[in-house]
Amino acid sequence: MGASLSNDAEIEICQKEVIKWTKDDVSAWLVDNDFGIYKTQFYENDIDGEALLNLDDDKLTKLGVNVGNSIKILSRVKVITEDATEQKETTTPNKRQTPPVSTNPPVLTQKEEERLIALCLKKLEKLKGLQKLDVDQRKDKARSLVIKKALLESYLNSSYVATRKTMLNLLESSDSHNHSSGVISMAQSGSGPVENQSEDDEDKEQIRQVLEKIDSLEGTTAASQLNQNKSQQQKLTEHNKSMYDIDHAPVTTKNTQITDEEFLKIKLVIVEIHNSSSQRTFRRVLSLWTFPLCTHRGSVVILEWNDSCLVVPRKCYSGAAVLAADVNQFFKGPQVPEALDKISEVICEWNAHYQYSQKTYNCQLFVDKICEALDIKLKFTGALESFLQQLRRTGQCEMSYAIPEKLQADFQSPTNSLQFQTHQELDQFVNSVIEKHPTYFDMGEHKDDFTLLKSYDRAFWLRHFKNRKQEEYKPHKCPFNNPTASGSIIDNFFTYGKNKKKNKM
């Protein structure tokens, strides 16, 4: 079986009647239409052109093709069948002819939706905290994770109605089913950080504060209505609003730019999920930063594929983040809903059909698929690139910095490197460099050094949002600016601000 075909061979395939295709022709067609993962199954089961034309849902299922791709394959087979006469009449073409591909995915029938929901329900049954939910509630959760329209409305929609509904669901799920239930717990893996009661209460209070902000903006009474349904014992203790609330955080003018367009920014987050004397394991995660400025709203969610086998967009914090780096691409205006649509399609596909595996369907592949869908190239340079290469090569992932020769006299170390154990250590080092060498990070390769150090800083902020009382995660004078003021990272699942702003990030 050939791995690939030459240009002339590919043209020859397109000129053939489909019914005359060989197994190799079918394999080449699968690869050309992004179904290459199935070419081995098709080849070993003797799927030639005639067999391809006789495929149906049951046959594709036996071949190991999931529902979503079955629909797409049958749709494209139909296209090439309808075009067979035209292809037969075509003489030698100047360039390869490929079947037209519909830009709009096929609409799922009710039967197909029910099948996808059933697949997701099997995964949900393995998660803690869902035992108290009735059948309809479980189906609703499954629907919001495998049906694209429901996912967009529930998790990746910045509109007022969807946001308010999500916040209420977060509170109600958390209050009714303790720590293991609700949106956040569904995203946690068995090896992930564990929340304690005080942190959970603090999270619920922050969500309640956001609801009050929504009420004040829209003239509704969501928070008060929710409180009326809770007993006095269940009400949370009032405390001061977070000092990092975006409404009151200082704004750095030189890094802030007024805009009226909706905006989507993506960050790559490296999370440590296991740390012992014998093993260290890291996971790649994507965070989506959106700020629909025309409605004064912003949100940050993390997308994580782990051993729960479900991607549930969740609150943007991480108690084990090691690095949070900007991806050098963003979306604005009409590009935002298009990007969210593509992201949702990948999430639904993985939630319905894939099981977590370190060797195959792992977090790295999930990140790659999201980036592929968005046409994003994960390419970094300088110190940040070296850091990621070391991680891939050795599994070592310390928040460390090799001291350049120019700085060694100012920062003496036996190993000529620094390892940052706390947020304050990182901030003090950067502030000291800027004080002694004001233009140091503006020069050549040292710009990349600044990017790496800033990625450490943003990871410390994610840890700080997870564990606010931990001294080692608290910032010190913020040389990279407070990310909640700039919007680079927003404290809370959904945060509302009065200022229309966008940071360079």
Coordinates of C-alpha atoms in Angstrom, one line a residue:
M1 CA 0.0 0.0 0.0
G2 CA 1.6 3.3 -1.1
A3 CA 1.9 6.1 1.4
S4 CA 1.4 8.8 -1.1
L5 CA 0.9 9.3 -4.9
S6 CA 2.6 11.5 -7.4
N7 CA 0.7 14.5 -8.9
D8 CA 0.2 12.6 -12.2
A9 CA -1.2 9.6 -10.3
E10 CA -3.6 11.8 -8.4
I11 CA -4.9 13.4 -11.6
E12 CA -5.4 9.9 -13.0
I13 CA -7.6 9.0 -10.0
C14 CA -9.8 12.0 -10.5
Q15 CA -10.3 11.1 -14.2
K16 CA -11.4 7.6 -13.3
E17 CA -15.0 6.6 -12.7
V18 CA -15.3 6.1 -8.9
I19 CA -16.5 2.6 -9.4
K20 CA -13.2 1.7 -11.1
W21 CA -11.1 3.1 -8.2
T22 CA -8.6 0.7 -6.6
K23 CA -7.9 0.4 -2.9
D24 CA -4.9 2.7 -3.4
D25 CA -7.2 5.2 -5.1
V26 CA -9.6 5.1 -2.2
S27 CA -6.7 5.6 0.2
A28 CA -5.4 8.6 -1.7
W29 CA -9.0 10.1 -1.7
L30 CA -9.3 9.6 2.0
V31 CA -6.0 11.4 2.7
D32 CA -6.9 14.2 0.3
N33 CA -10.2 14.8 2.1
D34 CA -8.7 14.7 5.6
F35 CA -9.9 11.2 6.5
G36 CA -6.4 9.7 6.4
I37 CA -6.8 8.2 9.9
Y38 CA -9.2 5.6 8.3
K39 CA -7.1 4.6 5.3
T40 CA -5.7 1.5 7.1
Q41 CA -9.1 0.2 8.0
F42 CA -10.5 0.8 4.5
Y43 CA -7.5 -0.9 2.8
E44 CA -7.5 -3.9 5.1
N45 CA -11.2 -4.4 4.5
D46 CA -10.8 -4.2 0.7
I47 CA -12.7 -1.0 0.2
D48 CA -12.3 -0.1 -3.5
G49 CA -14.4 2.2 -5.6
E50 CA -17.4 -0.1 -5.9
A51 CA -17.4 -0.8 -2.1
L52 CA -17.0 2.9 -1.4
L53 CA -20.2 3.7 -3.4
N54 CA -22.1 1.1 -1.3
L55 CA -21.1 2.3 2.1
D56 CA -23.7 3.2 4.7
D57 CA -23.8 4.1 8.4
D58 CA -23.6 0.5 9.6
K59 CA -20.7 -0.4 7.4
L60 CA -18.8 2.7 8.4
T61 CA -19.4 2.0 12.1
K62 CA -17.9 -1.5 11.6
L63 CA -14.9 0.2 10.0
G64 CA -14.4 2.3 13.2
V65 CA -15.6 5.6 11.7
N66 CA -17.4 7.8 14.2
V67 CA -20.8 9.4 13.5
G68 CA -19.6 12.8 12.6
N69 CA -17.1 11.6 10.0
S70 CA -19.5 9.0 8.7
I71 CA -21.9 11.8 7.8
K72 CA -19.0 13.7 6.1
I73 CA -17.7 10.7 4.2
L74 CA -21.2 9.8 2.9
S75 CA -21.8 13.4 1.9
R76 CA -18.5 13.6 -0.1
V77 CA -19.1 10.2 -1.7
K78 CA -22.5 11.6 -2.9
V79 CA -20.7 14.6 -4.3
I80 CA -18.2 12.5 -6.3
T81 CA -21.0 10.2 -7.5
E82 CA -23.0 13.1 -8.8
D83 CA -19.9 14.5 -10.5
A84 CA -18.9 11.1 -12.0
T85 CA -20.4 11.9 -15.4
E86 CA -18.7 15.2 -15.6
Q87 CA -15.4 13.7 -14.5
K88 CA -15.7 11.0 -17.2
E89 CA -16.2 13.5 -20.0
T90 CA -13.2 15.7 -18.9
T91 CA -10.1 15.3 -20.9
T92 CA -6.6 15.7 -19.5
P93 CA -6.9 18.7 -17.1
N94 CA -4.3 21.3 -16.5
K95 CA -4.5 20.8 -12.8
R96 CA -6.0 18.4 -10.3
Q97 CA -9.7 18.4 -9.9
T98 CA -11.0 17.8 -6.4
P99 CA -14.6 17.3 -5.4
P100 CA -16.2 20.5 -4.0
V101 CA -16.4 20.4 -0.2
S102 CA -19.4 22.1 1.5
T103 CA -18.4 24.8 3.9
N104 CA -21.5 24.1 6.0
P105 CA -21.4 20.9 8.0
P106 CA -24.4 18.5 7.6
V107 CA -27.3 19.2 9.8
L108 CA -27.7 16.3 12.4
T109 CA -31.0 14.4 12.5
Q110 CA -32.7 13.8 15.8
K111 CA -31.5 10.2 15.7
E112 CA -27.9 11.2 15.1
E113 CA -28.1 13.7 18.0
E114 CA -29.5 11.1 20.3
R115 CA -26.6 8.8 19.3
L116 CA -24.0 11.4 20.1
I117 CA -25.7 12.2 23.4
A118 CA -25.7 8.5 24.3
L119 CA -21.9 8.3 23.7
C120 CA -21.3 11.3 25.9
L121 CA -23.6 10.0 28.7
K122 CA -21.3 6.9 29.0
K123 CA -18.4 9.2 29.8
L124 CA -20.5 11.3 32.2
E125 CA -21.4 8.2 34.2
K126 CA -17.8 7.8 35.2
L127 CA -17.5 11.3 36.7
K128 CA -18.2 12.0 40.3
G129 CA -20.8 14.5 41.3
L130 CA -23.4 13.6 38.7
Q131 CA -25.2 10.8 40.7
K132 CA -27.8 13.2 42.0
L133 CA -28.8 14.5 38.6
D134 CA -31.9 13.0 37.0
V135 CA -32.0 11.6 33.5
D136 CA -33.0 14.8 31.8
Q137 CA -30.3 16.8 33.6
R138 CA -27.7 14.4 32.5
K139 CA -28.9 14.5 28.9
D140 CA -28.8 18.3 29.0
K141 CA -25.2 18.2 30.1
A142 CA -24.3 15.7 27.5
R143 CA -26.1 17.7 24.8
S144 CA -24.1 20.8 25.7
L145 CA -20.9 18.9 25.3
V146 CA -21.4 17.1 22.0
I147 CA -24.0 19.2 20.0
K148 CA -22.2 22.2 18.6
K149 CA -25.2 24.6 18.9
A150 CA -25.7 23.7 22.5
L151 CA -22.0 23.9 23.3
L152 CA -21.8 27.4 21.8
E153 CA -24.9 28.6 23.7
S154 CA -23.8 27.0 27.0
Y155 CA -20.0 27.7 27.2
L156 CA -18.7 29.7 24.3
N157 CA -21.3 32.4 24.0
S158 CA -20.7 35.9 25.3
S159 CA -24.3 37.1 24.9
Y160 CA -26.1 38.3 28.0
V161 CA -28.6 35.5 28.1
A162 CA -26.1 32.7 27.7
T163 CA -23.7 34.2 30.2
R164 CA -26.3 34.8 32.9
K165 CA -27.6 31.2 32.4
T166 CA -24.1 29.8 32.7
M167 CA -23.4 31.7 35.9
L168 CA -26.6 30.5 37.5
N169 CA -25.9 27.0 36.5
L170 CA -22.4 27.2 38.0
L171 CA -23.9 28.4 41.3
E172 CA -26.8 26.0 41.4
S173 CA -24.7 23.0 40.5
S174 CA -22.1 23.8 43.1
D175 CA -24.6 24.5 45.9
S176 CA -26.6 21.4 45.2
H177 CA -23.9 18.8 44.5
N178 CA -20.9 20.0 46.5
H179 CA -17.3 20.0 45.1
S180 CA -17.6 17.2 42.6
S181 CA -20.5 18.5 40.6
G182 CA -21.0 21.3 38.1
V183 CA -19.0 22.6 35.2
I184 CA -15.7 23.0 36.9
S185 CA -15.5 19.5 38.5
M186 CA -16.4 17.8 35.2
A187 CA -13.3 19.3 33.7
Q188 CA -11.0 18.0 36.5
S189 CA -9.0 14.8 36.0
G190 CA -8.2 12.4 38.8
S191 CA -4.7 13.7 39.0
G192 CA -5.6 17.3 39.0
P193 CA -5.5 19.8 41.9
V194 CA -8.2 19.4 44.6
E195 CA -10.2 22.3 45.8
N196 CA -11.0 22.8 49.5
Q197 CA -14.2 24.1 50.9
S198 CA -12.9 27.7 51.5
E199 CA -11.7 28.0 47.9
D200 CA -15.0 26.6 46.7
D201 CA -17.0 29.1 48.8
E202 CA -14.8 31.9 47.5
D203 CA -15.4 30.9 43.9
K204 CA -19.1 30.8 44.5
E205 CA -19.0 34.3 46.1
Q206 CA -17.1 35.6 43.1
I207 CA -19.7 34.2 40.7
R208 CA -22.4 35.7 42.8
Q209 CA -20.6 39.1 42.5
V210 CA -20.5 38.8 38.7
L211 CA -24.3 38.0 38.7
E212 CA -24.8 41.3 40.6
K213 CA -22.8 43.1 38.0
I214 CA -24.9 41.6 35.3
D215 CA -28.0 42.7 37.2
S216 CA -26.7 46.2 37.4
L217 CA -25.9 46.4 33.7
E218 CA -29.2 44.8 32.5
G219 CA -31.7 45.9 35.2
T220 CA -32.5 42.3 36.2
T221 CA -32.4 40.6 39.6
A222 CA -30.7 37.3 39.0
A223 CA -28.6 37.3 42.1
S224 CA -31.5 38.2 44.4
Q225 CA -33.8 35.6 42.8
L226 CA -31.2 33.0 43.4
N227 CA -30.7 34.0 47.0
Q228 CA -34.5 33.8 47.6
N229 CA -34.3 30.1 46.7
K230 CA -31.5 29.3 49.2
S231 CA -31.9 28.8 53.0
Q232 CA -30.2 31.2 55.3
Q233 CA -27.6 28.5 56.1
Q234 CA -26.7 28.1 52.5
K235 CA -26.0 31.8 51.8
L236 CA -22.4 32.6 51.5
T237 CA -20.6 35.0 53.8
E238 CA -20.1 38.4 52.3
H239 CA -16.5 39.6 51.9
N240 CA -14.6 42.3 50.2
K241 CA -14.4 42.2 46.4
S242 CA -11.2 41.0 44.9
M243 CA -8.5 43.6 44.7
Y244 CA -8.0 42.5 41.2
D245 CA -11.5 43.2 40.1
I246 CA -11.3 44.7 36.6
D247 CA -13.7 47.5 37.4
H248 CA -11.2 49.0 39.9
A249 CA -7.8 47.7 38.6
P250 CA -5.4 50.3 37.4
V251 CA -5.1 50.7 33.7
T252 CA -1.7 51.1 32.1
T253 CA -2.3 53.6 29.3
K254 CA 0.7 52.8 27.1
N255 CA -0.5 49.1 26.9
T256 CA -4.1 49.8 26.4
Q257 CA -5.9 50.6 23.2
I258 CA -9.5 51.5 22.7
T259 CA -11.5 49.3 20.3
D260 CA -15.1 48.5 19.6
E261 CA -14.6 45.1 18.1
E262 CA -15.1 41.7 19.6
F263 CA -11.8 40.1 20.2
L264 CA -10.4 36.5 20.7
K265 CA -6.9 35.7 22.0
I266 CA -5.5 32.3 22.6
K267 CA -2.8 31.2 25.1
L268 CA -0.8 28.0 25.4
V269 CA -0.7 26.9 29.0
I270 CA 1.7 24.2 30.3
V271 CA 0.3 22.5 33.4
E272 CA 2.1 20.1 35.7
I273 CA -0.2 17.2 36.5
H274 CA 2.1 14.9 38.4
N275 CA 5.3 15.6 40.4
S276 CA 7.1 12.9 42.4
S277 CA 10.7 11.8 42.8
S278 CA 10.1 9.2 40.0
Q279 CA 7.8 10.9 37.6
R280 CA 6.8 14.3 36.3
T281 CA 4.0 14.7 33.9
F282 CA 2.9 17.8 32.0
R283 CA -0.2 18.7 30.0
R284 CA -0.8 21.2 27.3
V285 CA -3.9 23.3 27.6
L286 CA -5.4 26.2 25.6
S287 CA -7.1 29.2 27.1
L288 CA -9.4 31.4 25.1
W289 CA -9.5 35.1 26.0
T290 CA -12.6 36.9 24.6
F291 CA -13.7 40.4 25.0
P292 CA -16.8 41.5 23.2
L293 CA -16.2 45.2 23.9
C294 CA -19.3 46.5 22.3
T295 CA -21.3 44.9 25.2
H296 CA -18.6 45.6 27.9
R297 CA -18.2 42.0 28.6
G298 CA -15.2 39.7 28.7
S299 CA -14.5 36.0 29.4
V300 CA -11.6 33.6 29.8
V301 CA -12.0 29.9 29.6
I302 CA -9.5 27.0 29.6
L303 CA -9.9 24.1 27.2
E304 CA -8.3 20.9 28.5
W305 CA -8.3 17.4 27.3
N306 CA -7.4 14.9 30.1
D307 CA -8.2 11.5 31.4
S308 CA -11.8 12.5 32.1
C309 CA -12.2 12.1 28.3
L310 CA -14.3 15.3 28.2
V311 CA -13.4 18.9 27.2
V312 CA -15.5 21.2 29.3
P313 CA -14.7 24.9 29.0
R314 CA -13.9 26.0 32.5
K315 CA -12.9 28.8 34.8
C316 CA -9.5 30.2 33.9
Y317 CA -7.2 29.2 36.8
S318 CA -4.7 26.4 37.4
G319 CA -3.0 25.5 40.6
A320 CA -0.1 23.8 38.6
A321 CA 0.5 26.1 35.7
V322 CA 4.2 26.3 34.7
L323 CA 3.9 28.6 31.7
A324 CA 1.2 30.6 29.9
A325 CA 2.4 31.9 26.5
D326 CA 0.7 34.0 23.9
V327 CA 0.0 32.4 20.6
N328 CA 1.0 34.8 17.9
Q329 CA -2.5 35.1 16.3
F330 CA -5.8 36.6 17.3
F331 CA -9.3 37.0 15.9
K332 CA -11.5 40.1 15.9
G333 CA -14.9 41.2 14.7
P334 CA -16.7 38.6 12.5
Q335 CA -13.7 36.3 12.8
V336 CA -14.6 35.6 16.5
P337 CA -17.9 33.6 16.0
E338 CA -16.2 31.7 13.1
A339 CA -13.3 30.7 15.3
L340 CA -15.6 29.7 18.1
D341 CA -17.6 27.6 15.7
K342 CA -14.5 25.7 14.6
I343 CA -13.4 25.3 18.2
S344 CA -16.8 23.9 19.1
E345 CA -16.7 21.4 16.2
V346 CA -13.4 19.9 17.5
I347 CA -14.6 19.8 21.1
C348 CA -17.8 18.0 20.2
E349 CA -15.9 15.5 18.0
W350 CA -13.6 14.6 20.9
N351 CA -16.2 14.6 23.6
A352 CA -18.3 12.1 21.6
H353 CA -15.8 9.8 20.0
Y354 CA -12.4 9.7 21.6
Q355 CA -10.9 8.2 24.8
Y356 CA -7.8 9.7 26.4
S357 CA -4.6 7.9 25.7
Q358 CA -1.1 9.1 26.4
K359 CA 0.2 7.6 23.1
T360 CA -2.6 8.5 20.7
Y361 CA -5.5 10.8 21.8
N362 CA -3.5 12.9 24.2
C363 CA -3.6 16.6 25.2
Q364 CA -0.8 17.4 22.6
L365 CA -3.0 16.1 19.7
F366 CA -6.0 17.9 21.0
V367 CA -4.1 21.2 21.1
D368 CA -2.8 20.5 17.6
K369 CA -6.3 19.8 16.3
I370 CA -7.6 23.1 17.7
C371 CA -4.7 25.0 16.2
E372 CA -5.2 23.2 12.9
A373 CA -8.8 24.1 12.8
L374 CA -7.9 27.8 13.4
D375 CA -4.9 27.7 11.0
I376 CA -2.6 28.6 13.9
K377 CA 1.1 27.7 13.8
L378 CA 2.5 27.0 17.3
K379 CA 5.9 28.5 16.6
F380 CA 8.0 30.2 19.3
T381 CA 11.5 31.7 19.2
G382 CA 14.4 32.3 21.4
A383 CA 14.3 31.4 25.1
L384 CA 10.7 30.3 25.0
E385 CA 11.4 27.9 22.1
S386 CA 14.4 26.5 24.0
F387 CA 12.2 26.0 27.0
L388 CA 9.5 24.0 25.0
Q389 CA 12.2 22.0 23.3
Q390 CA 13.7 21.0 26.6
L391 CA 10.3 20.0 27.9
R392 CA 9.7 17.7 24.9
R393 CA 13.2 16.3 25.0
T394 CA 13.7 15.7 28.8
G395 CA 10.4 16.3 30.5
Q396 CA 12.1 18.9 32.6
C397 CA 9.9 22.0 33.1
E398 CA 11.3 24.3 35.8
M399 CA 10.6 28.0 36.0
S400 CA 14.3 28.8 35.4
Y401 CA 16.3 31.4 33.5
A402 CA 19.9 31.1 32.2
I403 CA 21.6 34.3 33.2
P404 CA 23.2 35.9 30.1
E405 CA 26.8 37.0 30.4
K406 CA 25.9 40.7 30.6
L407 CA 23.9 40.1 33.8
Q408 CA 26.2 37.6 35.5
A409 CA 28.0 40.3 37.4
D410 CA 24.8 41.6 38.8
F411 CA 23.1 38.3 39.6
Q412 CA 25.7 35.8 40.7
S413 CA 24.9 32.2 40.8
P414 CA 27.1 29.0 40.9
T415 CA 25.2 27.6 38.0
N416 CA 24.6 30.9 36.1
S417 CA 20.9 30.3 36.3
L418 CA 18.0 31.3 38.4
Q419 CA 15.0 29.1 39.4
F420 CA 11.9 31.0 40.5
Q421 CA 10.1 29.4 43.4
T422 CA 7.8 32.3 44.0
H423 CA 6.0 35.0 42.1
Q424 CA 7.8 37.6 44.1
E425 CA 11.3 36.2 43.2
L426 CA 10.4 36.5 39.5
D427 CA 9.0 40.0 39.8
Q428 CA 12.0 41.2 41.9
F429 CA 14.5 39.8 39.4
V430 CA 12.8 41.5 36.4
N431 CA 12.4 44.8 38.3
S432 CA 16.0 44.7 39.2
V433 CA 17.1 44.1 35.6
I434 CA 15.0 47.0 34.4
E435 CA 16.4 49.3 37.1
K436 CA 20.0 48.5 36.3
H437 CA 19.6 48.1 32.6
P438 CA 16.5 50.0 31.5
T439 CA 16.7 49.0 27.8
Y440 CA 17.9 45.4 28.4
F441 CA 14.7 43.7 27.4
D442 CA 14.3 45.9 24.3
M443 CA 17.5 44.5 22.7
G444 CA 17.5 41.7 20.1
E445 CA 17.4 38.2 21.7
H446 CA 16.6 39.6 25.1
K447 CA 13.1 40.4 23.8
D448 CA 12.6 36.7 23.7
D449 CA 13.9 36.4 27.3
F450 CA 11.2 38.9 28.3
T451 CA 8.6 36.8 26.6
L452 CA 9.7 33.7 28.5
L453 CA 9.7 35.5 31.8
K454 CA 6.3 37.0 31.1
S455 CA 5.0 33.5 30.4
Y456 CA 6.2 32.4 33.9
D457 CA 4.5 35.5 35.3
R458 CA 1.1 34.6 33.7
A459 CA 1.4 31.1 35.0
F460 CA 2.0 32.4 38.5
W461 CA -1.2 34.5 38.1
L462 CA -3.2 31.5 37.1
R463 CA -1.9 29.8 40.3
H464 CA -2.8 32.9 42.3
F465 CA -6.3 32.8 41.0
K466 CA -6.5 29.2 42.2
N467 CA -4.9 29.7 45.6
R468 CA -5.3 33.3 46.6
K469 CA -3.9 32.8 50.1
Q470 CA -0.7 31.2 49.0
E471 CA 2.1 33.7 49.6
E472 CA 4.4 32.2 47.0
Y473 CA 1.9 33.0 44.2
K474 CA 1.2 36.6 45.1
P475 CA 2.7 39.2 42.8
H476 CA 5.2 41.9 43.7
K477 CA 5.0 45.3 41.9
C478 CA 3.9 43.6 38.7
P479 CA 6.7 44.5 36.2
F480 CA 4.7 42.8 33.4
N481 CA 1.6 44.8 34.5
N482 CA -1.5 43.4 36.3
P483 CA -3.1 41.1 33.7
T484 CA -6.6 41.7 35.2
A485 CA -6.1 45.4 34.4
S486 CA -5.0 44.8 30.9
G487 CA -7.4 41.9 30.3
S488 CA -4.5 39.6 29.4
I489 CA -5.9 37.2 32.0
I490 CA -9.2 37.9 33.6
D491 CA -10.0 36.9 37.2
N492 CA -13.3 35.0 37.2
F493 CA -15.0 32.7 34.7
F494 CA -16.8 35.8 33.3
T495 CA -15.7 39.3 34.3
Y496 CA -17.4 42.5 33.4
G497 CA -15.7 45.9 33.1
K498 CA -16.7 49.4 32.4
N499 CA -13.6 50.3 30.3
K500 CA -13.4 49.5 26.7
K501 CA -9.9 48.2 26.4
K502 CA -7.6 45.8 24.7
N503 CA -4.0 45.1 25.7
K504 CA -1.1 44.2 23.5
M505 CA -0.9 41.1 25.7

